[in-house]
mmCIF file of C-alpha atoms and ligand atoms in Angstrom:
data_model
loop_
_atom_site.group_PDB
_atom_site.id
_atom_site.type_symbol
_atom_site.label_atom_id
_atom_site.label_comp_id
_atom_site.label_asym_id
_atom_site.label_seq_id
_atom_site.Cartn_x
_atom_site.Cartn_y
_atom_site.Cartn_z
ATOM 1 C CA MET A 400 -0.116 0.403 -0.053
ATOM 2 C CA LEU A 401 1.246 3.418 -1.248
ATOM 3 C CA PHE A 402 0.988 6.426 1.385
ATOM 4 C CA GLN A 403 -1.254 8.854 -0.102
ATOM 5 C CA PRO A 404 -2.198 12.471 0.456
ATOM 6 C CA ASN A 405 -5.119 12.387 2.740
ATOM 7 C CA MET A 406 -3.004 9.747 4.949
ATOM 8 C CA LYS A 407 -2.202 10.764 8.447
ATOM 9 C CA MET A 408 1.642 11.847 9.113
ATOM 10 C CA ALA A 409 1.255 9.886 12.002
ATOM 11 C CA ASP A 410 0.356 7.210 10.313
ATOM 12 C CA VAL A 411 3.435 6.918 8.392
ATOM 13 C CA ILE A 412 5.938 6.626 11.458
ATOM 14 C CA HIS A 413 3.450 4.758 12.843
ATOM 15 C CA THR A 414 3.597 1.777 9.928
ATOM 16 C CA ASN A 415 7.689 2.076 8.827
ATOM 17 C CA TYR A 416 9.727 4.079 12.528
ATOM 18 C CA HIS A 417 12.501 4.423 9.784
ATOM 19 C CA LEU A 418 11.052 7.254 7.842
ATOM 20 C CA LEU A 419 11.150 9.614 10.253
ATOM 21 C CA GLN A 420 14.478 9.992 9.730
ATOM 22 C CA ILE A 421 13.550 11.155 6.120
ATOM 23 C CA ILE A 422 10.337 13.184 6.919
ATOM 24 C CA SER A 423 12.530 15.549 9.672
ATOM 25 C CA ARG A 424 15.523 15.926 6.978
ATOM 26 C CA PHE A 425 12.182 18.776 5.072
ATOM 27 C CA GLY A 426 12.292 19.590 7.444
ATOM 28 C CA ILE A 427 8.854 18.445 9.792
ATOM 29 C CA ASN A 428 9.069 18.520 12.973
ATOM 30 C CA LEU A 429 6.938 15.414 15.350
ATOM 31 C CA GLY A 430 3.916 17.687 17.222
ATOM 32 C CA PHE A 431 1.766 17.658 13.489
ATOM 33 C CA GLY A 432 -1.897 16.086 15.447
ATOM 34 C CA ASP A 433 -4.307 14.610 13.359
ATOM 35 C CA LYS A 434 -2.599 16.117 10.076
ATOM 36 C CA ASN A 435 -2.760 14.363 6.746
ATOM 37 C CA ILE A 436 0.490 14.867 4.314
ATOM 38 C CA LYS A 437 -1.216 16.763 2.563
ATOM 39 C CA GLN A 438 -1.141 19.105 5.652
ATOM 40 C CA VAL A 439 1.622 18.997 6.405
ATOM 41 C CA CYS A 440 3.026 19.379 3.808
ATOM 42 C CA GLN A 441 1.654 22.440 2.664
ATOM 43 C CA ASP A 442 1.929 24.284 6.445
ATOM 44 C CA HIS A 443 5.536 23.415 5.513
ATOM 45 C CA GLY A 444 5.795 24.659 1.800
ATOM 46 C CA ILE A 445 6.393 21.193 0.445
ATOM 47 C CA ASP A 446 5.879 19.998 -2.758
ATOM 48 C CA VAL A 447 3.885 16.499 -1.596
ATOM 49 C CA ASP A 448 3.593 14.689 -4.341
ATOM 50 C CA PHE A 449 7.797 15.228 -4.248
ATOM 51 C CA PHE A 450 7.340 13.574 -0.223
ATOM 52 C CA LEU A 451 4.506 11.274 -1.040
ATOM 53 C CA GLU A 452 7.240 9.607 -4.083
ATOM 54 C CA ILE A 453 9.525 9.954 -1.854
ATOM 55 C CA VAL A 454 9.024 8.335 1.053
ATOM 56 C CA ASN A 455 6.772 5.905 -1.144
ATOM 57 C CA SER A 456 10.757 4.915 -2.692
ATOM 58 C CA TYR A 457 12.464 4.403 0.363
ATOM 59 C CA HIS A 458 9.397 2.206 1.977
ATOM 60 C CA HIS A 459 8.337 -0.116 -0.643
ATOM 61 C CA ILE A 460 12.149 -1.910 -1.927
ATOM 62 C CA ASN A 461 10.482 -2.062 -5.026
ATOM 63 C CA TYR A 462 7.950 0.855 -5.664
ATOM 64 C CA PHE A 463 10.616 3.037 -8.020
ATOM 65 C CA PRO A 464 8.602 5.973 -9.549
ATOM 66 C CA ARG A 465 11.735 6.303 -12.443
ATOM 67 C CA LYS A 466 9.959 8.723 -14.448
ATOM 68 C CA HIS A 467 7.896 10.328 -12.600
ATOM 69 C CA LEU A 468 10.783 11.229 -10.098
ATOM 70 C CA GLN A 469 12.335 12.280 -13.186
ATOM 71 C CA GLY A 470 9.932 14.976 -13.747
ATOM 72 C CA PHE A 471 10.434 16.720 -10.113
ATOM 73 C CA SER A 472 13.017 20.177 -10.869
ATOM 74 C CA LEU A 473 16.695 19.919 -9.945
ATOM 75 C CA GLU A 474 16.106 21.731 -7.829
ATOM 76 C CA LEU A 475 13.649 20.375 -5.488
ATOM 77 C CA ILE A 476 15.432 16.886 -6.326
ATOM 78 C CA VAL A 477 18.924 18.265 -5.548
ATOM 79 C CA ASP A 478 18.110 20.141 -2.651
ATOM 80 C CA TYR A 479 17.107 17.450 -1.406
ATOM 81 C CA LEU A 480 19.929 15.533 -1.932
ATOM 82 C CA ARG A 481 22.343 18.440 -0.472
ATOM 83 C CA LYS A 482 20.009 18.048 2.756
ATOM 84 C CA SER A 483 20.696 13.893 2.855
ATOM 85 C CA HIS A 484 24.757 15.231 2.672
ATOM 86 C CA GLU A 485 23.661 18.043 5.890
ATOM 87 C CA TYR A 486 21.832 14.286 7.517
ATOM 88 C CA TYR A 487 24.780 12.629 6.970
ATOM 89 C CA LEU A 488 27.578 14.585 8.328
ATOM 90 C CA LYS A 489 26.206 16.733 10.578
ATOM 91 C CA LEU A 490 23.542 14.337 12.789
ATOM 92 C CA LYS A 491 25.087 10.629 11.636
ATOM 93 C CA ILE A 492 28.119 10.648 11.440
ATOM 94 C CA PRO A 493 28.839 13.428 15.260
ATOM 95 C CA GLU A 494 26.406 10.452 16.793
ATOM 96 C CA ILE A 495 28.184 6.902 15.449
ATOM 97 C CA ALA A 496 31.060 8.863 16.834
ATOM 98 C CA GLN A 497 30.019 9.966 19.782
ATOM 99 C CA LEU A 498 28.632 5.797 20.316
ATOM 100 C CA LEU A 499 32.060 4.911 19.348
ATOM 101 C CA ILE A 500 34.012 6.992 21.695
ATOM 102 C CA ASP A 501 31.492 5.804 24.581
ATOM 103 C CA LEU A 502 32.149 1.953 23.480
ATOM 104 C CA THR A 503 36.238 2.169 23.190
ATOM 105 C CA ARG A 504 36.188 4.523 26.172
ATOM 106 C CA ILE A 505 36.207 1.517 28.825
ATOM 107 C CA PRO A 506 40.097 0.018 29.020
ATOM 108 C CA ASP A 507 39.142 -2.815 27.656
ATOM 109 C CA PRO A 508 42.688 -5.370 27.215
ATOM 110 C CA ALA A 509 41.048 -7.582 25.510
ATOM 111 C CA ALA A 510 39.781 -5.909 23.017
ATOM 112 C CA GLY A 511 41.856 -2.757 22.571
ATOM 113 C CA THR A 512 42.628 -4.384 18.862
ATOM 114 C CA SER A 513 39.607 -4.209 18.340
ATOM 115 C CA PHE A 514 38.685 -0.381 19.234
ATOM 116 C CA GLN A 515 41.864 0.001 17.524
ATOM 117 C CA LEU A 516 40.795 -1.566 13.522
ATOM 118 C CA ILE A 517 36.688 0.109 14.719
ATOM 119 C CA ASN A 518 38.589 3.638 15.104
ATOM 120 C CA ARG A 519 40.339 3.993 12.261
ATOM 121 C CA PHE A 520 37.931 2.343 10.392
ATOM 122 C CA PHE A 521 35.345 4.454 10.684
ATOM 123 C CA ASN A 522 37.414 7.766 10.856
ATOM 124 C CA GLU A 523 38.849 6.373 7.186
ATOM 125 C CA TYR A 524 34.590 6.006 6.809
ATOM 126 C CA ARG A 525 34.604 9.743 7.927
ATOM 127 C CA THR A 526 36.764 11.010 5.573
ATOM 128 C CA GLU A 527 35.701 8.508 3.076
ATOM 129 C CA LEU A 528 32.150 9.664 3.111
ATOM 130 C CA GLU A 529 33.163 13.381 3.385
ATOM 131 C CA VAL A 530 35.049 13.307 0.547
ATOM 132 C CA HIS A 531 32.461 11.732 -1.938
ATOM 133 C CA ILE A 532 29.792 14.520 -0.151
ATOM 134 C CA GLN A 533 31.771 17.443 -0.507
ATOM 135 C CA ARG A 534 32.953 16.094 -4.762
ATOM 136 C CA GLU A 535 28.819 16.537 -5.426
ATOM 137 C CA GLU A 536 28.546 19.643 -3.388
ATOM 138 C CA ASP A 537 30.816 22.253 -4.796
ATOM 139 C CA LYS A 538 31.527 20.656 -8.307
ATOM 140 C CA VAL A 539 28.225 17.992 -9.884
ATOM 141 C CA TYR A 540 25.872 20.357 -8.808
ATOM 142 C CA PRO A 541 27.046 22.903 -9.636
ATOM 143 C CA TYR A 542 27.786 21.513 -12.701
ATOM 144 C CA VAL A 543 24.274 19.749 -13.433
ATOM 145 C CA PHE A 544 22.537 23.764 -12.311
ATOM 146 C CA MET A 545 24.495 25.040 -15.396
ATOM 147 C CA VAL A 546 22.948 22.109 -18.249
ATOM 148 C CA GLU A 547 19.573 22.943 -16.261
ATOM 149 C CA LYS A 548 20.729 26.904 -17.739
ATOM 150 C CA ALA A 549 21.734 25.978 -20.692
ATOM 151 C CA TYR A 550 19.178 23.742 -21.553
ATOM 152 C CA LEU A 551 16.214 25.461 -20.578
ATOM 153 C CA ASP A 552 17.486 28.727 -22.731
ATOM 154 C CA LYS A 553 17.333 26.205 -25.211
ATOM 155 C CA ALA A 554 21.545 27.999 -25.568
ATOM 156 C CA ALA A 555 23.391 25.574 -27.218
ATOM 157 C CA HIS A 556 26.990 27.479 -27.293
ATOM 158 C CA LYS A 557 30.070 26.779 -27.592
ATOM 159 C CA ASP A 558 31.398 27.188 -23.882
ATOM 160 C CA ILE A 559 28.807 25.073 -23.070
ATOM 161 C CA ILE A 560 29.099 22.581 -25.425
ATOM 162 C CA ASP A 561 32.873 22.608 -23.594
ATOM 163 C CA ARG A 562 32.119 21.974 -20.520
ATOM 164 C CA ILE A 563 30.782 18.453 -20.644
ATOM 165 C CA ARG A 564 33.060 18.120 -22.721
ATOM 166 C CA GLN A 565 35.540 18.817 -19.595
ATOM 167 C CA TYR A 566 33.084 16.905 -17.392
ATOM 168 C CA SER A 567 30.239 14.933 -18.401
ATOM 169 C CA ILE A 568 27.606 13.169 -16.175
ATOM 170 C CA ASP A 569 28.816 10.900 -17.573
ATOM 171 C CA ASP A 570 32.567 11.261 -15.142
ATOM 172 C CA TYR A 571 30.369 12.059 -12.161
ATOM 173 C CA GLU A 572 28.652 8.034 -12.924
ATOM 174 C CA LYS A 573 31.882 7.023 -13.370
ATOM 175 C CA GLU A 574 33.327 7.906 -10.110
ATOM 176 C CA HIS A 575 30.507 8.125 -8.300
ATOM 177 C CA ASP A 576 32.023 5.117 -5.311
ATOM 178 C CA ASN A 577 29.497 3.128 -3.319
ATOM 179 C CA VAL A 578 29.927 4.559 -0.032
ATOM 180 C CA GLU A 579 26.942 2.925 1.684
ATOM 181 C CA ASP A 580 29.384 -0.799 0.490
ATOM 182 C CA LYS A 581 32.655 0.467 2.549
ATOM 183 C CA LEU A 582 29.898 0.179 5.581
ATOM 184 C CA LEU A 583 30.839 -2.997 5.665
ATOM 185 C CA ASP A 584 34.034 -3.897 6.694
ATOM 186 C CA LEU A 585 33.600 -1.889 10.159
ATOM 187 C CA LYS A 586 29.697 -4.095 10.630
ATOM 188 C CA ASN A 587 31.996 -6.951 10.742
ATOM 189 C CA ILE A 588 34.015 -5.706 12.944
ATOM 190 C CA LEU A 589 31.879 -5.058 15.417
ATOM 191 C CA ILE A 590 29.418 -8.546 14.641
ATOM 192 C CA LYS A 591 32.370 -10.900 14.345
ATOM 193 C CA TYR A 592 35.461 -9.474 16.398
ATOM 194 C CA LEU A 593 34.559 -8.487 19.566
ATOM 195 C CA PRO A 594 34.708 -9.655 22.061
ATOM 196 C CA VAL A 595 32.050 -10.260 25.727
ATOM 197 C CA PRO A 596 32.804 -8.203 28.111
ATOM 198 C CA VAL A 597 32.242 -5.569 25.565
ATOM 199 C CA ASP A 598 29.209 -3.865 26.145
ATOM 200 C CA PRO A 599 26.833 -5.427 24.016
ATOM 201 C CA ARG A 600 24.073 -2.673 24.773
ATOM 202 C CA LEU A 601 26.233 -0.472 23.252
ATOM 203 C CA SER A 602 28.164 -2.119 19.963
ATOM 204 C CA GLN A 603 24.075 -3.648 19.056
ATOM 205 C CA SER A 604 23.096 0.932 19.389
ATOM 206 C CA VAL A 605 26.118 1.261 16.653
ATOM 207 C CA LEU A 606 25.530 -1.566 14.931
ATOM 208 C CA PHE A 607 21.107 -0.475 14.474
ATOM 209 C CA GLU A 608 22.808 3.162 13.318
ATOM 210 C CA LEU A 609 25.286 1.823 10.292
ATOM 211 C CA PHE A 610 22.606 -0.878 9.534
ATOM 212 C CA ARG A 611 20.109 2.263 9.450
ATOM 213 C CA LEU A 612 22.985 4.630 7.686
ATOM 214 C CA GLU A 613 23.595 1.949 4.558
ATOM 215 C CA ALA A 614 20.005 1.837 3.610
ATOM 216 C CA ASP A 615 19.466 5.867 3.936
ATOM 217 C CA LEU A 616 22.846 6.262 2.324
ATOM 218 C CA ARG A 617 21.812 3.547 -0.448
ATOM 219 C CA ASP A 618 18.281 5.477 -1.821
ATOM 220 C CA HIS A 619 20.220 8.208 -1.647
ATOM 221 C CA ALA A 620 22.163 6.769 -4.805
ATOM 222 C CA ARG A 621 19.931 5.145 -5.878
ATOM 223 C CA ILE A 622 18.349 9.222 -6.304
ATOM 224 C CA GLU A 623 21.651 9.859 -7.684
ATOM 225 C CA GLU A 624 22.129 7.572 -10.324
ATOM 226 C CA LYS A 625 18.428 6.821 -11.310
ATOM 227 C CA ILE A 626 17.156 10.339 -11.045
ATOM 228 C CA LEU A 627 19.862 12.794 -11.038
ATOM 229 C CA VAL A 628 22.173 11.420 -13.911
ATOM 230 C CA PRO A 629 18.992 10.459 -16.696
ATOM 231 C CA LYS A 630 17.818 14.023 -16.301
ATOM 232 C CA VAL A 631 21.087 15.399 -17.042
ATOM 233 C CA ARG A 632 21.669 13.332 -19.373
ATOM 234 C CA PHE A 633 18.837 14.108 -21.881
ATOM 235 C CA MET A 634 19.278 17.773 -21.121
ATOM 236 C CA GLU A 635 23.345 17.158 -22.362
ATOM 237 C CA LYS A 636 22.124 15.337 -25.637
ATOM 238 C CA TRP A 637 19.656 17.539 -25.441
ATOM 239 C CA LEU A 638 22.710 20.197 -26.334
ATOM 240 C CA PHE A 639 24.998 18.396 -27.840
ATOM 241 C CA GLU A 640 22.137 17.893 -31.277
ATOM 242 C CA ASN A 641 21.479 21.340 -30.623
ATOM 243 C CA TYR A 642 24.748 23.163 -31.739
ATOM 244 C CA SER A 643 26.437 23.772 -34.421
ATOM 245 C CA ALA A 644 29.853 25.132 -34.292
HETATM 246 FE FE1 FE2 B 111 25.164 11.943 -2.501
HETATM 247 FE FE1 FE2 B 112 26.696 10.414 -3.658
#
């Protein structure tokens, strides 16, 4: 069953509490009473159609309205991607870092090596994720807006064609690495190699957070690769076809 505009927002969370993390990045906080999805979106100036497609595609792994999502403006799509980045870097990663500090703070001779490994892997991961996101924010998103502007202005000029030749959305797709899969090593140390005296509740909490982050990142990458990339590729193609040197 897909979420519809007239359903209560509270029921979205009752149905799948993981959606809280998606809803919050749209700027919606708890306390919406009995309002339905459409009303809450209107209160926050959110495009209800876009909101529903994002929530539904996150909730139903097989629901991915590719064509419909590609129909939304780049501004909406990129704004959502940026908010997700902010959520990862400003909220989730610091939260996991704090859990790891708590977990590895207790001196435990048997776990010393695992603790060092966990901290090393996590720090490396954090840096990789930051670099990945930085590249998208500083290089890719400005590029896609430039292409969109040229496309909307029907301005297939030499300078834009040169820019596309220098760096196109295909290049982004090729260099777009799989940041979610890299969480596997970290999860494995926690699952397989922590000795028994380590606080089990804390190690479980870290693990839950890592699984959630992984699912979220996978969904995020799906929007980048299946929505953003084809949309921009279509515009690049039009510009090339309408360019006369
Ligand atoms: Fe991203
Ligand atoms: Fe990405």
